[in-house]
Amino acid sequence: FSHRDIVSQNKAFNKSKQKLKSWIVKGKCDIVKAFSQNIHQNYKDGSLDFIYIDGAHDFDHVCLDLIYWAPKVKKGGIIGVHDYYNFGRGGVVAALDGYTKCHMIKDWYTTKEVMPTAFWVQGG
């Protein structure tokens, strides 16, 4: 990452925290900025209503994020993965396509924007 990337990420993180401040204070929302492998154990399987994955974009890291975090979402909860499009060395599309196929997730969707988000409702 360049210094500019880190500054941009920190601004976006702080902006998100500010927008969701009332939910955070009420204990209804938690915004976490950490490495998946360091924090996923802090959450029980089936304990979350929603996750939004927007981490490293290479195939291996996206696969690990899905493996670590998808089980944390309760039945009827939503799993979102940002940047579902083919670019440079990005592996989001291949990882998500493989994960959804292997886990027989047939009904999933993408947003219509420049950098789309893919999402589905957790079954169970």
Tab-separated table of N, CA, C and O in Angstrom:
chain	number	residue	atom	x	y	z
A	1	PHE	N	0.835	-1.193	0.000
A	1	PHE	CA	0.000	0.000	0.000
A	1	PHE	C	0.871	1.245	0.000
A	1	PHE	O	1.891	1.293	0.677
A	2	SER	N	0.422	2.244	-0.689
A	2	SER	CA	1.109	3.523	-0.633
A	2	SER	C	0.538	4.330	0.527
A	2	SER	O	-0.512	3.999	1.084
A	3	HIS	N	1.230	5.370	0.896
A	3	HIS	CA	0.747	6.252	1.969
A	3	HIS	C	-0.633	6.803	1.613
A	3	HIS	O	-1.523	6.869	2.457
A	4	ARG	N	-0.825	7.155	0.340
A	4	ARG	CA	-2.108	7.710	-0.101
A	4	ARG	C	-3.229	6.679	0.077
A	4	ARG	O	-4.330	7.008	0.497
A	5	ASP	N	-2.962	5.395	-0.248
A	5	ASP	CA	-3.958	4.332	-0.069
A	5	ASP	C	-4.359	4.194	1.393
A	5	ASP	O	-5.532	4.056	1.718
A	6	ILE	N	-3.376	4.215	2.271
A	6	ILE	CA	-3.642	4.061	3.706
A	6	ILE	C	-4.452	5.240	4.230
A	6	ILE	O	-5.423	5.059	4.967
A	7	VAL	N	-4.092	6.445	3.835
A	7	VAL	CA	-4.838	7.636	4.260
A	7	VAL	C	-6.273	7.556	3.767
A	7	VAL	O	-7.218	7.810	4.512
A	8	SER	N	-6.462	7.163	2.504
A	8	SER	CA	-7.801	7.031	1.932
A	8	SER	C	-8.625	5.985	2.681
A	8	SER	O	-9.800	6.201	2.974
A	9	GLN	N	-8.013	4.840	2.987
A	9	GLN	CA	-8.706	3.788	3.721
A	9	GLN	C	-9.093	4.256	5.119
A	9	GLN	O	-10.190	3.970	5.597
A	10	ASN	N	-8.201	4.966	5.791
A	10	ASN	CA	-8.501	5.466	7.134
A	10	ASN	C	-9.636	6.483	7.103
A	10	ASN	O	-10.487	6.480	7.981
A	11	LYS	N	-9.661	7.333	6.089
A	11	LYS	CA	-10.751	8.311	5.964
A	11	LYS	C	-12.087	7.594	5.754
A	11	LYS	O	-13.088	7.942	6.373
A	12	ALA	N	-12.102	6.589	4.890
A	12	ALA	CA	-13.332	5.836	4.630
A	12	ALA	C	-13.787	5.100	5.888
A	12	ALA	O	-14.969	5.068	6.208
A	13	PHE	N	-12.840	4.520	6.615
A	13	PHE	CA	-13.158	3.812	7.855
A	13	PHE	C	-13.764	4.776	8.874
A	13	PHE	O	-14.813	4.498	9.465
A	14	ASN	N	-13.133	5.915	9.060
A	14	ASN	CA	-13.630	6.901	10.025
A	14	ASN	C	-14.984	7.471	9.608
A	14	ASN	O	-15.847	7.705	10.454
A	15	LYS	N	-15.182	7.657	8.311
A	15	LYS	CA	-16.468	8.150	7.807
A	15	LYS	C	-17.575	7.128	8.091
A	15	LYS	O	-18.668	7.489	8.529
A	16	SER	N	-17.280	5.852	7.876
A	16	SER	CA	-18.258	4.793	8.160
A	16	SER	C	-18.592	4.748	9.643
A	16	SER	O	-19.747	4.616	10.030
A	17	LYS	N	-17.578	4.846	10.482
A	17	LYS	CA	-17.803	4.844	11.935
A	17	LYS	C	-18.686	6.015	12.350
A	17	LYS	O	-19.579	5.858	13.181
A	18	GLN	N	-18.466	7.169	11.762
A	18	GLN	CA	-19.260	8.350	12.103
A	18	GLN	C	-20.718	8.168	11.668
A	18	GLN	O	-21.634	8.480	12.414
A	19	LYS	N	-20.924	7.649	10.457
A	19	LYS	CA	-22.286	7.443	9.951
A	19	LYS	C	-23.064	6.437	10.802
A	19	LYS	O	-24.270	6.535	10.940
A	20	LEU	N	-22.373	5.459	11.351
A	20	LEU	CA	-23.033	4.392	12.115
A	20	LEU	C	-22.893	4.573	13.625
A	20	LEU	O	-23.214	3.670	14.392
A	21	LYS	N	-22.452	5.745	14.042
A	21	LYS	CA	-22.168	6.005	15.456
A	21	LYS	C	-23.342	5.654	16.373
A	21	LYS	O	-23.165	5.009	17.407
A	22	SER	N	-24.548	6.048	16.013
A	22	SER	CA	-25.704	5.784	16.885
A	22	SER	C	-25.953	4.282	17.028
A	22	SER	O	-26.335	3.812	18.096
A	23	TRP	N	-25.723	3.519	15.969
A	23	TRP	CA	-25.899	2.062	16.038
A	23	TRP	C	-24.789	1.440	16.873
A	23	TRP	O	-25.005	0.489	17.608
A	24	ILE	N	-23.567	1.954	16.721
A	24	ILE	CA	-22.433	1.432	17.482
A	24	ILE	C	-22.649	1.660	18.967
A	24	ILE	O	-22.460	0.746	19.781
A	25	VAL	N	-23.081	2.865	19.331
A	25	VAL	CA	-23.321	3.209	20.736
A	25	VAL	C	-24.391	2.302	21.344
A	25	VAL	O	-24.284	1.885	22.498
A	26	LYS	N	-25.412	1.955	20.568
A	26	LYS	CA	-26.492	1.086	21.052
A	26	LYS	C	-26.101	-0.390	21.051
A	26	LYS	O	-26.892	-1.239	21.458
A	27	GLY	N	-24.904	-0.707	20.559
A	27	GLY	CA	-24.459	-2.095	20.508
A	27	GLY	C	-25.083	-2.894	19.381
A	27	GLY	O	-25.057	-4.121	19.391
A	28	LYS	N	-25.640	-2.205	18.385
A	28	LYS	CA	-26.288	-2.889	17.261
A	28	LYS	C	-25.360	-3.067	16.068
A	28	LYS	O	-25.721	-3.707	15.094
A	29	CYS	N	-24.180	-2.475	16.135
A	29	CYS	CA	-23.265	-2.504	15.005
A	29	CYS	C	-21.835	-2.474	15.530
A	29	CYS	O	-21.546	-1.825	16.525
A	30	ASP	N	-20.965	-3.158	14.832
A	30	ASP	CA	-19.549	-3.158	15.161
A	30	ASP	C	-18.782	-3.060	13.852
A	30	ASP	O	-19.012	-3.849	12.940
A	31	ILE	N	-17.924	-2.075	13.742
A	31	ILE	CA	-17.085	-1.946	12.561
A	31	ILE	C	-15.695	-2.369	12.979
A	31	ILE	O	-15.122	-1.821	13.908
A	32	VAL	N	-15.173	-3.363	12.291
A	32	VAL	CA	-13.897	-3.946	12.673
A	32	VAL	C	-12.881	-3.733	11.558
A	32	VAL	O	-13.156	-4.037	10.406
A	33	LYS	N	-11.729	-3.224	11.931
A	33	LYS	CA	-10.629	-3.057	10.983
A	33	LYS	C	-9.488	-3.910	11.513
A	33	LYS	O	-8.771	-3.521	12.432
A	34	ALA	N	-9.361	-5.102	10.965
A	34	ALA	CA	-8.351	-6.051	11.430
A	34	ALA	C	-8.159	-7.116	10.369
A	34	ALA	O	-8.942	-7.227	9.428
A	35	PHE	N	-7.120	-7.913	10.541
A	35	PHE	CA	-6.906	-9.040	9.645
A	35	PHE	C	-7.849	-10.173	10.038
A	35	PHE	O	-7.970	-10.515	11.216
A	36	SER	N	-8.505	-10.777	9.056
A	36	SER	CA	-9.482	-11.838	9.305
A	36	SER	C	-8.926	-12.949	10.183
A	36	SER	O	-9.587	-13.411	11.109
A	37	GLN	N	-7.715	-13.371	9.879
A	37	GLN	CA	-7.152	-14.491	10.621
A	37	GLN	C	-6.878	-14.142	12.074
A	37	GLN	O	-6.727	-15.028	12.906
A	38	ASN	N	-6.857	-12.854	12.413
A	38	ASN	CA	-6.584	-12.437	13.787
A	38	ASN	C	-7.838	-12.196	14.616
A	38	ASN	O	-7.750	-12.089	15.830
A	39	ILE	N	-8.993	-12.076	13.983
A	39	ILE	CA	-10.172	-11.650	14.731
A	39	ILE	C	-11.393	-12.546	14.583
A	39	ILE	O	-12.298	-12.504	15.408
A	40	HIS	N	-11.454	-13.379	13.572
A	40	HIS	CA	-12.671	-14.147	13.327
A	40	HIS	C	-13.032	-15.050	14.503
A	40	HIS	O	-14.206	-15.330	14.734
A	41	GLN	N	-12.051	-15.480	15.296
A	41	GLN	CA	-12.337	-16.363	16.432
A	41	GLN	C	-13.120	-15.641	17.532
A	41	GLN	O	-13.688	-16.276	18.405
A	42	ASN	N	-13.160	-14.312	17.481
A	42	ASN	CA	-13.881	-13.534	18.492
A	42	ASN	C	-15.395	-13.574	18.299
A	42	ASN	O	-16.130	-13.049	19.135
A	43	TYR	N	-15.850	-14.155	17.202
A	43	TYR	CA	-17.275	-14.189	16.890
A	43	TYR	C	-17.730	-15.643	16.751
A	43	TYR	O	-17.091	-16.434	16.067
A	44	LYS	N	-18.845	-15.956	17.358
A	44	LYS	CA	-19.382	-17.317	17.285
A	44	LYS	C	-20.064	-17.544	15.935
A	44	LYS	O	-20.640	-16.619	15.355
A	45	ASP	N	-20.030	-18.773	15.472
A	45	ASP	CA	-20.763	-19.131	14.254
A	45	ASP	C	-22.245	-18.838	14.462
A	45	ASP	O	-22.795	-19.098	15.532
A	46	GLY	N	-22.876	-18.274	13.452
A	46	GLY	CA	-24.303	-17.978	13.504
A	46	GLY	C	-24.663	-16.802	14.391
A	46	GLY	O	-25.823	-16.631	14.754
A	47	SER	N	-23.698	-15.953	14.724
A	47	SER	CA	-23.972	-14.857	15.667
A	47	SER	C	-24.181	-13.498	14.998
A	47	SER	O	-24.638	-12.561	15.649
A	48	LEU	N	-23.885	-13.373	13.721
A	48	LEU	CA	-23.957	-12.073	13.057
A	48	LEU	C	-25.124	-11.999	12.075
A	48	LEU	O	-25.471	-12.983	11.433
A	49	ASP	N	-25.701	-10.812	11.954
A	49	ASP	CA	-26.783	-10.573	11.001
A	49	ASP	C	-26.253	-10.232	9.606
A	49	ASP	O	-26.923	-10.467	8.607
A	50	PHE	N	-25.069	-9.646	9.556
A	50	PHE	CA	-24.568	-9.093	8.307
A	50	PHE	C	-23.049	-8.990	8.371
A	50	PHE	O	-22.502	-8.622	9.409
A	51	ILE	N	-22.399	-9.337	7.284
A	51	ILE	CA	-20.972	-9.050	7.133
A	51	ILE	C	-20.747	-8.440	5.760
A	51	ILE	O	-21.483	-8.720	4.804
A	52	TYR	N	-19.742	-7.600	5.684
A	52	TYR	CA	-19.360	-6.978	4.424
A	52	TYR	C	-17.853	-7.129	4.294
A	52	TYR	O	-17.099	-6.528	5.056
A	53	ILE	N	-17.438	-7.971	3.375
A	53	ILE	CA	-16.018	-8.265	3.210
A	53	ILE	C	-15.435	-7.349	2.147
A	53	ILE	O	-15.903	-7.321	1.013
A	54	ASP	N	-14.416	-6.608	2.540
A	54	ASP	CA	-13.711	-5.718	1.616
A	54	ASP	C	-12.257	-5.654	2.070
A	54	ASP	O	-11.804	-4.664	2.620
A	55	GLY	N	-11.561	-6.754	1.882
A	55	GLY	CA	-10.171	-6.840	2.341
A	55	GLY	C	-9.223	-6.954	1.177
A	55	GLY	O	-9.414	-6.322	0.137
A	56	ALA	N	-8.201	-7.791	1.341
A	56	ALA	CA	-7.269	-8.047	0.247
A	56	ALA	C	-8.050	-8.684	-0.902
A	56	ALA	O	-9.003	-9.419	-0.683
A	57	HIS	N	-7.656	-8.395	-2.107
A	57	HIS	CA	-8.446	-8.792	-3.266
A	57	HIS	C	-7.869	-9.967	-4.051
A	57	HIS	O	-8.418	-10.349	-5.078
A	58	ASP	N	-6.786	-10.548	-3.572
A	58	ASP	CA	-6.245	-11.704	-4.273
A	58	ASP	C	-7.061	-12.944	-3.916
A	58	ASP	O	-7.742	-12.990	-2.896
A	59	PHE	N	-6.990	-13.946	-4.777
A	59	PHE	CA	-7.810	-15.149	-4.654
A	59	PHE	C	-7.703	-15.795	-3.270
A	59	PHE	O	-8.713	-16.090	-2.635
A	60	ASP	N	-6.485	-16.034	-2.797
A	60	ASP	CA	-6.296	-16.735	-1.525
A	60	ASP	C	-6.933	-15.995	-0.354
A	60	ASP	O	-7.611	-16.595	0.477
A	61	HIS	N	-6.725	-14.686	-0.283
A	61	HIS	CA	-7.279	-13.927	0.838
A	61	HIS	C	-8.806	-13.851	0.790
A	61	HIS	O	-9.469	-13.917	1.819
A	62	VAL	N	-9.359	-13.716	-0.402
A	62	VAL	CA	-10.822	-13.690	-0.516
A	62	VAL	C	-11.400	-15.034	-0.083
A	62	VAL	O	-12.381	-15.082	0.664
A	63	CYS	N	-10.773	-16.123	-0.518
A	63	CYS	CA	-11.228	-17.460	-0.091
A	63	CYS	C	-11.191	-17.583	1.428
A	63	CYS	O	-12.157	-18.053	2.048
A	64	LEU	N	-10.081	-17.171	2.031
A	64	LEU	CA	-9.967	-17.259	3.495
A	64	LEU	C	-11.011	-16.394	4.190
A	64	LEU	O	-11.615	-16.820	5.182
A	65	ASP	N	-11.245	-15.180	3.678
A	65	ASP	CA	-12.279	-14.324	4.279
A	65	ASP	C	-13.634	-15.012	4.240
A	65	ASP	O	-14.382	-14.994	5.221
A	66	LEU	N	-13.977	-15.618	3.117
A	66	LEU	CA	-15.260	-16.311	3.004
A	66	LEU	C	-15.319	-17.514	3.946
A	66	LEU	O	-16.329	-17.737	4.619
A	67	ILE	N	-14.247	-18.275	4.001
A	67	ILE	CA	-14.208	-19.457	4.872
A	67	ILE	C	-14.305	-19.049	6.340
A	67	ILE	O	-15.028	-19.675	7.121
A	68	TYR	N	-13.600	-17.996	6.726
A	68	TYR	CA	-13.622	-17.534	8.122
A	68	TYR	C	-14.952	-16.908	8.513
A	68	TYR	O	-15.449	-17.118	9.615
A	69	TRP	N	-15.523	-16.083	7.631
A	69	TRP	CA	-16.631	-15.225	8.036
A	69	TRP	C	-18.026	-15.710	7.658
A	69	TRP	O	-18.986	-15.426	8.377
A	70	ALA	N	-18.199	-16.406	6.562
A	70	ALA	CA	-19.544	-16.850	6.171
A	70	ALA	C	-20.233	-17.666	7.263
A	70	ALA	O	-21.422	-17.442	7.534
A	71	PRO	N	-19.546	-18.571	7.957
A	71	PRO	CA	-20.221	-19.330	9.023
A	71	PRO	C	-20.671	-18.469	10.210
A	71	PRO	O	-21.527	-18.881	10.983
A	72	LYS	N	-20.117	-17.274	10.327
A	72	LYS	CA	-20.477	-16.386	11.444
A	72	LYS	C	-21.860	-15.778	11.266
A	72	LYS	O	-22.459	-15.273	12.200
A	73	VAL	N	-22.380	-15.820	10.041
A	73	VAL	CA	-23.667	-15.180	9.729
A	73	VAL	C	-24.809	-16.164	9.969
A	73	VAL	O	-24.783	-17.296	9.496
A	74	LYS	N	-25.805	-15.688	10.698
A	74	LYS	CA	-26.952	-16.542	11.020
A	74	LYS	C	-27.846	-16.750	9.806
A	74	LYS	O	-27.787	-15.981	8.832
A	75	LYS	N	-28.655	-17.776	9.854
A	75	LYS	CA	-29.623	-18.055	8.796
A	75	LYS	C	-30.503	-16.825	8.599
A	75	LYS	O	-31.030	-16.262	9.559
A	76	GLY	N	-30.638	-16.403	7.353
A	76	GLY	CA	-31.413	-15.210	7.035
A	76	GLY	C	-30.588	-13.937	7.035
A	76	GLY	O	-31.058	-12.893	6.626
A	77	GLY	N	-29.319	-14.030	7.485
A	77	GLY	CA	-28.421	-12.880	7.463
A	77	GLY	C	-27.831	-12.686	6.078
A	77	GLY	O	-27.984	-13.523	5.188
A	78	ILE	N	-27.131	-11.594	5.902
A	78	ILE	CA	-26.606	-11.249	4.585
A	78	ILE	C	-25.083	-11.237	4.594
A	78	ILE	O	-24.458	-10.717	5.509
A	79	ILE	N	-24.519	-11.815	3.532
A	79	ILE	CA	-23.083	-11.816	3.309
A	79	ILE	C	-22.828	-10.967	2.071
A	79	ILE	O	-23.384	-11.236	1.004
A	80	GLY	N	-21.997	-9.951	2.213
A	80	GLY	CA	-21.641	-9.084	1.093
A	80	GLY	C	-20.149	-9.118	0.845
A	80	GLY	O	-19.359	-9.174	1.788
A	81	VAL	N	-19.768	-9.105	-0.420
A	81	VAL	CA	-18.360	-9.106	-0.804
A	81	VAL	C	-18.155	-7.997	-1.843
A	81	VAL	O	-18.757	-8.033	-2.918
A	82	HIS	N	-17.322	-7.032	-1.506
A	82	HIS	CA	-17.100	-5.878	-2.376
A	82	HIS	C	-16.129	-6.209	-3.514
A	82	HIS	O	-15.340	-7.138	-3.418
A	83	ASP	N	-16.205	-5.436	-4.549
A	83	ASP	CA	-15.300	-5.485	-5.696
A	83	ASP	C	-15.414	-6.766	-6.512
A	83	ASP	O	-14.416	-7.353	-6.933
A	84	TYR	N	-16.655	-7.180	-6.767
A	84	TYR	CA	-16.897	-8.355	-7.605
A	84	TYR	C	-16.812	-7.958	-9.083
A	84	TYR	O	-17.811	-7.704	-9.751
A	85	TYR	N	-15.588	-7.834	-9.571
A	85	TYR	CA	-15.338	-7.595	-10.993
A	85	TYR	C	-13.893	-7.999	-11.282
A	85	TYR	O	-13.078	-8.115	-10.375
A	86	ASN	N	-13.618	-8.263	-12.528
A	86	ASN	CA	-12.269	-8.681	-12.929
A	86	ASN	C	-11.383	-7.467	-13.132
A	86	ASN	O	-11.721	-6.568	-13.893
A	87	PHE	N	-10.246	-7.463	-12.437
A	87	PHE	CA	-9.276	-6.388	-12.587
A	87	PHE	C	-7.894	-6.920	-12.236
A	87	PHE	O	-7.759	-7.791	-11.367
A	88	GLY	N	-6.907	-6.422	-12.926
A	88	GLY	CA	-5.513	-6.738	-12.661
A	88	GLY	C	-5.280	-8.095	-12.029
A	88	GLY	O	-5.614	-9.123	-12.583
A	89	ARG	N	-4.743	-8.087	-10.826
A	89	ARG	CA	-4.453	-9.319	-10.097
A	89	ARG	C	-5.556	-9.679	-9.117
A	89	ARG	O	-5.360	-10.487	-8.224
A	90	GLY	N	-6.719	-9.078	-9.278
A	90	GLY	CA	-7.840	-9.360	-8.378
A	90	GLY	C	-8.350	-10.783	-8.538
A	90	GLY	O	-8.429	-11.304	-9.647
A	91	GLY	N	-8.705	-11.393	-7.417
A	91	GLY	CA	-9.211	-12.762	-7.436
A	91	GLY	C	-10.593	-12.888	-6.843
A	91	GLY	O	-11.045	-13.978	-6.512
A	92	VAL	N	-11.281	-11.751	-6.691
A	92	VAL	CA	-12.599	-11.754	-6.048
A	92	VAL	C	-13.591	-12.601	-6.833
A	92	VAL	O	-14.299	-13.439	-6.267
A	93	VAL	N	-13.657	-12.408	-8.135
A	93	VAL	CA	-14.633	-13.127	-8.960
A	93	VAL	C	-14.387	-14.635	-8.890
A	93	VAL	O	-15.314	-15.419	-8.631
A	94	ALA	N	-13.159	-15.056	-9.102
A	94	ALA	CA	-12.850	-16.492	-9.081
A	94	ALA	C	-13.119	-17.100	-7.700
A	94	ALA	O	-13.687	-18.199	-7.598
A	95	ALA	N	-12.735	-16.395	-6.644
A	95	ALA	CA	-12.939	-16.917	-5.288
A	95	ALA	C	-14.422	-17.015	-4.958
A	95	ALA	O	-14.888	-18.034	-4.438
A	96	LEU	N	-15.177	-15.973	-5.252
A	96	LEU	CA	-16.597	-15.989	-4.927
A	96	LEU	C	-17.355	-16.993	-5.791
A	96	LEU	O	-18.219	-17.710	-5.284
A	97	ASP	N	-17.017	-17.064	-7.061
A	97	ASP	CA	-17.665	-18.053	-7.930
A	97	ASP	C	-17.400	-19.466	-7.417
A	97	ASP	O	-18.302	-20.301	-7.364
A	98	GLY	N	-16.155	-19.744	-7.043
A	98	GLY	CA	-15.812	-21.064	-6.515
A	98	GLY	C	-16.501	-21.359	-5.197
A	98	GLY	O	-17.036	-22.461	-4.993
A	99	TYR	N	-16.527	-20.378	-4.298
A	99	TYR	CA	-17.150	-20.578	-2.985
A	99	TYR	C	-18.648	-20.854	-3.122
A	99	TYR	O	-19.175	-21.789	-2.534
A	100	THR	N	-19.319	-20.028	-3.908
A	100	THR	CA	-20.771	-20.204	-4.042
A	100	THR	C	-21.108	-21.526	-4.741
A	100	THR	O	-22.089	-22.175	-4.394
A	101	LYS	N	-20.284	-21.939	-5.687
A	101	LYS	CA	-20.523	-23.221	-6.355
A	101	LYS	C	-20.313	-24.379	-5.387
A	101	LYS	O	-21.145	-25.284	-5.289
A	102	CYS	N	-19.203	-24.368	-4.653
A	102	CYS	CA	-18.890	-25.460	-3.719
A	102	CYS	C	-19.885	-25.551	-2.574
A	102	CYS	O	-20.143	-26.635	-2.045
A	103	HIS	N	-20.459	-24.417	-2.188
A	103	HIS	CA	-21.420	-24.397	-1.078
A	103	HIS	C	-22.865	-24.392	-1.571
A	103	HIS	O	-23.786	-24.160	-0.780
A	104	MET	N	-23.025	-24.631	-2.873
A	104	MET	CA	-24.341	-24.720	-3.503
A	104	MET	C	-25.226	-23.510	-3.203
A	104	MET	O	-26.404	-23.632	-2.904
A	105	ILE	N	-24.633	-22.339	-3.272
A	105	ILE	CA	-25.373	-21.089	-3.111
A	105	ILE	C	-25.783	-20.665	-4.513
A	105	ILE	O	-24.971	-20.189	-5.302
A	106	LYS	N	-27.040	-20.887	-4.825
A	106	LYS	CA	-27.510	-20.647	-6.188
A	106	LYS	C	-28.086	-19.247	-6.375
A	106	LYS	O	-27.997	-18.683	-7.456
A	107	ASP	N	-28.701	-18.714	-5.352
A	107	ASP	CA	-29.331	-17.396	-5.460
A	107	ASP	C	-28.443	-16.346	-4.804
A	107	ASP	O	-28.462	-16.171	-3.591
A	108	TRP	N	-27.639	-15.692	-5.629
A	108	TRP	CA	-26.847	-14.579	-5.147
A	108	TRP	C	-26.859	-13.490	-6.199
A	108	TRP	O	-27.200	-13.725	-7.350
A	109	TYR	N	-26.522	-12.301	-5.800
A	109	TYR	CA	-26.787	-11.124	-6.621
A	109	TYR	C	-25.588	-10.187	-6.622
A	109	TYR	O	-24.718	-10.275	-5.760
A	110	THR	N	-25.576	-9.277	-7.581
A	110	THR	CA	-24.568	-8.224	-7.605
A	110	THR	C	-25.259	-6.881	-7.796
A	110	THR	O	-26.308	-6.794	-8.440
A	111	THR	N	-24.649	-5.867	-7.231
A	111	THR	CA	-25.143	-4.516	-7.433
A	111	THR	C	-24.672	-4.028	-8.798
A	111	THR	O	-23.734	-4.581	-9.373
A	112	LYS	N	-25.331	-3.001	-9.313
A	112	LYS	CA	-24.952	-2.433	-10.601
A	112	LYS	C	-24.231	-1.115	-10.346
A	112	LYS	O	-24.852	-0.072	-10.193
A	113	GLU	N	-22.914	-1.212	-10.255
A	113	GLU	CA	-22.085	-0.034	-10.058
A	113	GLU	C	-20.689	-0.339	-10.593
A	113	GLU	O	-20.411	-1.463	-10.994
A	114	VAL	N	-19.820	0.632	-10.618
A	114	VAL	CA	-18.483	0.453	-11.179
A	114	VAL	C	-17.723	-0.645	-10.442
A	114	VAL	O	-17.081	-1.489	-11.052
A	115	MET	N	-17.777	-0.640	-9.119
A	115	MET	CA	-17.128	-1.664	-8.296
A	115	MET	C	-18.230	-2.406	-7.528
A	115	MET	O	-18.532	-2.077	-6.392
A	116	PRO	N	-18.872	-3.389	-8.170
A	116	PRO	CA	-20.060	-4.025	-7.596
A	116	PRO	C	-19.784	-4.840	-6.347
A	116	PRO	O	-18.683	-5.314	-6.089
A	117	THR	N	-20.849	-5.000	-5.574
A	117	THR	CA	-20.852	-5.874	-4.422
A	117	THR	C	-21.693	-7.097	-4.769
A	117	THR	O	-22.779	-6.974	-5.329
A	118	ALA	N	-21.178	-8.266	-4.461
A	118	ALA	CA	-21.947	-9.510	-4.583
A	118	ALA	C	-22.494	-9.825	-3.203
A	118	ALA	O	-21.853	-9.557	-2.189
A	119	PHE	N	-23.714	-10.388	-3.140
A	119	PHE	CA	-24.295	-10.694	-1.834
A	119	PHE	C	-25.304	-11.813	-1.947
A	119	PHE	O	-25.827	-12.106	-3.022
A	120	TRP	N	-25.553	-12.459	-0.809
A	120	TRP	CA	-26.583	-13.495	-0.723
A	120	TRP	C	-27.093	-13.566	0.688
A	120	TRP	O	-26.496	-13.073	1.634
A	121	VAL	N	-28.262	-14.197	0.816
A	121	VAL	CA	-28.870	-14.438	2.129
A	121	VAL	C	-28.402	-15.806	2.590
A	121	VAL	O	-28.504	-16.787	1.849
A	122	GLN	N	-27.898	-15.856	3.807
A	122	GLN	CA	-27.371	-17.100	4.364
A	122	GLN	C	-28.487	-18.125	4.538
A	122	GLN	O	-29.548	-17.834	5.105
A	123	GLY	N	-28.267	-19.312	4.019
A	123	GLY	CA	-29.231	-20.404	4.183
A	123	GLY	C	-28.950	-21.143	5.469
A	123	GLY	O	-28.371	-20.613	6.394
A	124	GLY	N	-29.324	-22.363	5.514
A	124	GLY	CA	-28.997	-23.103	6.739
A	124	GLY	C	-29.925	-24.152	6.956
A	124	GLY	O	-30.427	-24.937	7.373
